[in-house]
C-alpha positions as YAML, in Angstrom:
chain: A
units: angstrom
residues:
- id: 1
  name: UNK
  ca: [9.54, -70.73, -50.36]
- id: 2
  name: UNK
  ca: [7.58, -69.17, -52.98]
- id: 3
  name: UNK
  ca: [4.64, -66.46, -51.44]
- id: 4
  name: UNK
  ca: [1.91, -65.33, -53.38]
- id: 5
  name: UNK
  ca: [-0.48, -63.01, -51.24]
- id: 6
  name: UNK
  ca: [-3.76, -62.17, -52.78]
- id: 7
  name: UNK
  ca: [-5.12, -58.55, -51.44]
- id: 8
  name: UNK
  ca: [-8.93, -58.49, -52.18]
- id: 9
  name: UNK
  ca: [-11.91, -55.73, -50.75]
- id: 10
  name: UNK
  ca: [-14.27, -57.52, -48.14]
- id: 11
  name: UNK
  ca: [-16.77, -54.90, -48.92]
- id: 12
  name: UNK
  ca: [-16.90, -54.94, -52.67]
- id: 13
  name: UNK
  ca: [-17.69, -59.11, -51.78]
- id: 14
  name: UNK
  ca: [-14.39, -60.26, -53.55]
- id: 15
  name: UNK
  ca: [-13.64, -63.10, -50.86]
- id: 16
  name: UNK
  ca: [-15.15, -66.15, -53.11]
- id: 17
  name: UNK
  ca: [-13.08, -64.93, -56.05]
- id: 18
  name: UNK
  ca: [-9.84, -64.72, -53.67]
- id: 19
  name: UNK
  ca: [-10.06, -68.16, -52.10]
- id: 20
  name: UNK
  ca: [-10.70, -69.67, -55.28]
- id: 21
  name: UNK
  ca: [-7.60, -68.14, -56.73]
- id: 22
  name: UNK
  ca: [-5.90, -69.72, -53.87]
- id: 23
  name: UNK
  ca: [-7.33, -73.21, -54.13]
- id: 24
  name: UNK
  ca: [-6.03, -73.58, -57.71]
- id: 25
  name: UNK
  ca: [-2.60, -71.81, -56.83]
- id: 26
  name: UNK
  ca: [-2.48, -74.50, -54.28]
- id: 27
  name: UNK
  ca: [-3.69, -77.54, -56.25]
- id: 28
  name: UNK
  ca: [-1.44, -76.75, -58.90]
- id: 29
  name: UNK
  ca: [1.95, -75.93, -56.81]
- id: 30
  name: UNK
  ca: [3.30, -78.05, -54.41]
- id: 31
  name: UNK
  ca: [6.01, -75.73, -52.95]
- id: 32
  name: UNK
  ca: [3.72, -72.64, -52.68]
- id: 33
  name: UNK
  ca: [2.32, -70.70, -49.79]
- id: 34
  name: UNK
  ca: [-0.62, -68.34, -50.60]
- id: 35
  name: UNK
  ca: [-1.60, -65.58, -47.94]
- id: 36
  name: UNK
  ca: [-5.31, -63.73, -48.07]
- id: 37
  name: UNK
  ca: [-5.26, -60.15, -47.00]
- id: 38
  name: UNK
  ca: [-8.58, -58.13, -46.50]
- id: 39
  name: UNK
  ca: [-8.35, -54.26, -48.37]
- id: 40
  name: UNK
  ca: [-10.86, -51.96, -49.57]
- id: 41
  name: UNK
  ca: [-11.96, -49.91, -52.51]
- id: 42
  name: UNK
  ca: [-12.18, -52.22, -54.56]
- id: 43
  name: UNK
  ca: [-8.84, -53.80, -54.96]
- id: 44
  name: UNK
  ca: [-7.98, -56.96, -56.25]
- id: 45
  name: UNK
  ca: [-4.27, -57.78, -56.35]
- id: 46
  name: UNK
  ca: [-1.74, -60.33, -56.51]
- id: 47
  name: UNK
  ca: [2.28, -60.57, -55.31]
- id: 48
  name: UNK
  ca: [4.48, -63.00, -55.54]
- id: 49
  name: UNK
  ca: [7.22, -62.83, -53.11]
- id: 50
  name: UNK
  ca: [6.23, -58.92, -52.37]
- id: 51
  name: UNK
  ca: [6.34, -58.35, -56.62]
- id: 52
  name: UNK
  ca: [2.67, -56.95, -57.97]
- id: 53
  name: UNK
  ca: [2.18, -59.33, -60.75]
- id: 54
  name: UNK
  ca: [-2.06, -58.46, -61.00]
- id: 55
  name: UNK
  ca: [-3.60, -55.77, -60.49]
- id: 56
  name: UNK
  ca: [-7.61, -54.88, -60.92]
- id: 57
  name: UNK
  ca: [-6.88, -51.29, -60.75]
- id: 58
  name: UNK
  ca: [-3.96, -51.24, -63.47]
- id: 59
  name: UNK
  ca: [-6.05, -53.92, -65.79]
- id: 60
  name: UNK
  ca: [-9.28, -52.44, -65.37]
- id: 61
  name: UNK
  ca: [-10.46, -56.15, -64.56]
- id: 62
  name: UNK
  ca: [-10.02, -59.41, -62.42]
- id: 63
  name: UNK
  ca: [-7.35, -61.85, -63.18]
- id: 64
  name: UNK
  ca: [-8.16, -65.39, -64.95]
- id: 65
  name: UNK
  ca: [-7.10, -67.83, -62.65]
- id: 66
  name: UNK
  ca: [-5.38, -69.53, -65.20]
- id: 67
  name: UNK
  ca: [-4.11, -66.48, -66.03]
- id: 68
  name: UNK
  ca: [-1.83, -66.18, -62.59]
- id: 69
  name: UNK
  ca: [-1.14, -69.32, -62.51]
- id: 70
  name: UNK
  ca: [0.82, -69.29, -65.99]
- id: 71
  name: UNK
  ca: [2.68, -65.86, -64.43]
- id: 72
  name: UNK
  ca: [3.79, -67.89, -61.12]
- id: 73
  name: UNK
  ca: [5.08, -71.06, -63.34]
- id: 74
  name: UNK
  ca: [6.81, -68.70, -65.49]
- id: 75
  name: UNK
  ca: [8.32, -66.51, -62.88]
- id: 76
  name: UNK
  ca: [9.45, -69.68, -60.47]
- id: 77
  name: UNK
  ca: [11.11, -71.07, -63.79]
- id: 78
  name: UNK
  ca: [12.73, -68.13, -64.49]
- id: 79
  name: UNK
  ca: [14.19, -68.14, -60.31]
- id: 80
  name: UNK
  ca: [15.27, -71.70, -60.41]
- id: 81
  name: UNK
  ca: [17.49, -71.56, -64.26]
...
C-alpha cells in the first residue's frame, strides 16, 4: 500500500491546508493511505512511503496540490513498470 504522510505545524495554523491536501490525494487515488502528523516551526512536508517528496523549508513555499498529486502518480508508475 502506497503511504503518503503529510507533516504540517499546528501553531503556524497549517491544518486546513493539510487536510485538504489529503482530501484530493484521496479522491484522486483509490489504493492510497494518507497519514496527518502535527510538527512545529513552521514545517510543511510531504513523504511518500517514508521518501520527502515536498518540502516548505527546501522550496521556500507550500506545495500545489496538484502539484503532489502529479509527483505520487508519477512515482507509483514508476513502482508498478
Amino acid at each position: 500500500m502506497i503511504i503518503v504522510k503529510i507533516v504540517y505545524c499546528r501553531p503556524c495554523g497549517y491544518l486546513d491546508r493539510a487536510l485538504e491536501l489529503a482530501r484530493d490525494l484521496l479522491q484522486y487515488f483509490e489504493n492510497i493511505k494518507v497519514e496527518i502528523e502535527q510538527g512545529k516551526n513552521g514545517i510543511f512536508d510531504v513523504y511518500l512511503n517514508d521518501e520527502l517528496i515536498f518540502s516548505r523549508y527546501k522550496e521556500k513555499r507550500f506545495p500545489e496540490n496538484m502539484e503532489i498529486l502529479k509527483e505520487v502518480g508519477k512515482r507509483i508508475n514508476n513502482s508498478s513498470n
